[in-house]
PDB file of C-alpha atoms in Angstrom:
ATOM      1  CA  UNK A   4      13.404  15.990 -12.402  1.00 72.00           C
ATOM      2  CA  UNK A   5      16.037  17.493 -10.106  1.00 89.00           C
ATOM      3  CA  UNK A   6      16.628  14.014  -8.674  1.00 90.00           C
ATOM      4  CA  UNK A   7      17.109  12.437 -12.056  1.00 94.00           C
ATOM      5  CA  UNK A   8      20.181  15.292 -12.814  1.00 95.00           C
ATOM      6  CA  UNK A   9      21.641  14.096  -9.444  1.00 96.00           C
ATOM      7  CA  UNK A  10      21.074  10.122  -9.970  1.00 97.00           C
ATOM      8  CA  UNK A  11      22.594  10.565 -13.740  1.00 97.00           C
ATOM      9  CA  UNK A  12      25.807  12.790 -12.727  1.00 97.00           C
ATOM     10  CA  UNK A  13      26.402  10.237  -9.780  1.00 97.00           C
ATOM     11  CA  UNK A  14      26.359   7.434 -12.272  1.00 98.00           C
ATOM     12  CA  UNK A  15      28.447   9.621 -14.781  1.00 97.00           C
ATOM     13  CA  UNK A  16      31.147  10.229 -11.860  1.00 97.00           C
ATOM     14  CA  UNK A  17      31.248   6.496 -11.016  1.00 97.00           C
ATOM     15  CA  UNK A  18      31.459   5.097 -14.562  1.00 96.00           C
ATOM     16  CA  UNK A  19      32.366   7.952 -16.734  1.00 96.00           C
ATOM     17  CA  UNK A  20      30.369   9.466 -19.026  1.00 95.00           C
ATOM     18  CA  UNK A  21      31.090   6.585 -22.057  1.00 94.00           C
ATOM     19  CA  UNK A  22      29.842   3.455 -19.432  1.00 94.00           C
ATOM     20  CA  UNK A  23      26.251   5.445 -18.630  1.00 95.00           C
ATOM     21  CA  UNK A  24      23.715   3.335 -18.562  1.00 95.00           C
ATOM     22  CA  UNK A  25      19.641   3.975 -17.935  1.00 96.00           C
ATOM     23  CA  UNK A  26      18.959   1.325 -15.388  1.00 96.00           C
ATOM     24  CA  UNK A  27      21.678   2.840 -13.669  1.00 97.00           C
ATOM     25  CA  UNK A  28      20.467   6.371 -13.215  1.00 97.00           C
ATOM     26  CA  UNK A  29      16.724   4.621 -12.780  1.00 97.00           C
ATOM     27  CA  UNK A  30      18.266   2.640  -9.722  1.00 97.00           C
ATOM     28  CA  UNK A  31      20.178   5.634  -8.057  1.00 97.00           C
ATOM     29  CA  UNK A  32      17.262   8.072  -8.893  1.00 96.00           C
ATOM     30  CA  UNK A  33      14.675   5.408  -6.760  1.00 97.00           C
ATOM     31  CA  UNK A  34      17.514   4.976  -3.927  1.00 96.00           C
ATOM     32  CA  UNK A  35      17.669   8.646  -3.659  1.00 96.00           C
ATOM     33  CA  UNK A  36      13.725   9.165  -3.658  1.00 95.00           C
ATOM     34  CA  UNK A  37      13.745   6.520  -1.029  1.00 95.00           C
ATOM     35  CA  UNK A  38      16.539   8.699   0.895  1.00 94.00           C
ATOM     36  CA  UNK A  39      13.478  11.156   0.999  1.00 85.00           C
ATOM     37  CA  UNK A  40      14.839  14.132   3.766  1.00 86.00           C
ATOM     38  CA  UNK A  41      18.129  12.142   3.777  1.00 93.00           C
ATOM     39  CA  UNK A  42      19.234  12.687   0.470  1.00 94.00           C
ATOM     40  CA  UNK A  43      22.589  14.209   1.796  1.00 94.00           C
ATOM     41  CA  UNK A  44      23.856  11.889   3.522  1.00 95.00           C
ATOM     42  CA  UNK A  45      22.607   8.977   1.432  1.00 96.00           C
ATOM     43  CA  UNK A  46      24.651  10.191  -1.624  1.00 96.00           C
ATOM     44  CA  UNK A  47      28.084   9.101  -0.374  1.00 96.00           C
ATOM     45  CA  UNK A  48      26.756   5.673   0.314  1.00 96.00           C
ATOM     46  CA  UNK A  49      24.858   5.227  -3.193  1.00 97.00           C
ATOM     47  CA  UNK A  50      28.024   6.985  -4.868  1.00 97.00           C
ATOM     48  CA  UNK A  51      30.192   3.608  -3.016  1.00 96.00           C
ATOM     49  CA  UNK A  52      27.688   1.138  -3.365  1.00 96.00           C
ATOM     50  CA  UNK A  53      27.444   1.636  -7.235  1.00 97.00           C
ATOM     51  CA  UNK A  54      31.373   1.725  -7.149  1.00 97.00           C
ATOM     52  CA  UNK A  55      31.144  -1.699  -5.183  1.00 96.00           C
ATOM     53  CA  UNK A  56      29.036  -3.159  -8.085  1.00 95.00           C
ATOM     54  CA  UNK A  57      30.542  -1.594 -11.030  1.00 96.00           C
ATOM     55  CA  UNK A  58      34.250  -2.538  -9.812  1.00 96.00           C
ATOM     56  CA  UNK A  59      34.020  -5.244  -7.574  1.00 96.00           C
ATOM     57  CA  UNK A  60      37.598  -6.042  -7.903  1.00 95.00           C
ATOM     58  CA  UNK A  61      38.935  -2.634  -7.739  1.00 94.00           C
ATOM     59  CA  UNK A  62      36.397  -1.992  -4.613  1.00 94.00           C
ATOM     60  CA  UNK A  63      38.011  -5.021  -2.813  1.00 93.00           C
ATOM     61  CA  UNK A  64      41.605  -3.614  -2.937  1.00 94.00           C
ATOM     62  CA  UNK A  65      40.404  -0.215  -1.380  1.00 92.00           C
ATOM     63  CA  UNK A  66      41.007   0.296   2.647  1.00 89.00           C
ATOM     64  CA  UNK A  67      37.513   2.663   1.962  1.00 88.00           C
ATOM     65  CA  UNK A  68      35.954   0.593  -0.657  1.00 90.00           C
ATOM     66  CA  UNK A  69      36.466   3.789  -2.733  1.00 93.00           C
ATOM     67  CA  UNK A  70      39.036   6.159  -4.428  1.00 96.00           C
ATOM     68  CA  UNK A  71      39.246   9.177  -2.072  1.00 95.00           C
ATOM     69  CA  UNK A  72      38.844  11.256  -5.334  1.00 96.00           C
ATOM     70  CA  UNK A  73      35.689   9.630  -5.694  1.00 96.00           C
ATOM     71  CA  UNK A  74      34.459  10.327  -2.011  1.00 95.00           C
ATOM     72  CA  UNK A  75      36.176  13.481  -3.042  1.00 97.00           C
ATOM     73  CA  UNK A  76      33.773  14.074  -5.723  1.00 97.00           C
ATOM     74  CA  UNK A  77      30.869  12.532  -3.741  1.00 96.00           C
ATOM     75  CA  UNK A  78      31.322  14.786  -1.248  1.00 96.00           C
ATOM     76  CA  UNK A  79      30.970  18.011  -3.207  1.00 96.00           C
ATOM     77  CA  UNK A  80      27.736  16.452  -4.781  1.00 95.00           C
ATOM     78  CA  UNK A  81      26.359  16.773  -1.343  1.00 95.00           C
ATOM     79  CA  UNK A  82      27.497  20.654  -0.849  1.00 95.00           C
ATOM     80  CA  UNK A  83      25.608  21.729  -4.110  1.00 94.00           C
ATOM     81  CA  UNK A  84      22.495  19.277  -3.202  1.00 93.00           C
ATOM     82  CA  UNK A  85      22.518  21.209   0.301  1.00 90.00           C
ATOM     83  CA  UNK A  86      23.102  24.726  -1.661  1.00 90.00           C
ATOM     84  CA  UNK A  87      19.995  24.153  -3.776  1.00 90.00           C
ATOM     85  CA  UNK A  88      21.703  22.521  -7.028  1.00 88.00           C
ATOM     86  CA  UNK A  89      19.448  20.023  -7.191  1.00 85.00           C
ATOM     87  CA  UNK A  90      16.273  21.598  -6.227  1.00 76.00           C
TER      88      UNK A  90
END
């Protein structure tokens, strides 16, 4: 259930809480049970990747492929994953 709060507030960080959509958080929650003991270092990737597909043309314009507040964000996702958040 833990993984399904992290999957859902990735998805509400990338799109915004109004653009949430199920099959979203169902796809990032299965990506992150596949990260298994990697979850950490798999969030910044899934956090870009469903950037990449939700704003392809924005994405393209990036040096990063992502806002750095977004990475930003991403980023302190991990820290509370690795301080138990999501546990």
């Amino acid at each position: 259930m833990k993984l399904l709060s992290l999957a859902h507030n990735i998805v509400e960080m990338v799109k915004g809480p109004a653009k949430i959509e199920a099959m979203d958080i169902i796809n990032v929650a299965i990506e992150l049970e596949h990260a298994e003991d990697n979850i950490s270092d798999a969030i910044p990737h899934i956090t870009a990747r469903l950037f990449a597909i939700s704003f392809p043309d924005m994405a393209s314009t990036l040096p990063s492929g992502v806002p750095d507040a977004l990475m930003q964000q991403s980023l302190e996702l991990v820290l509370k994953f690795g301080n138990g958040h999501y546990r």
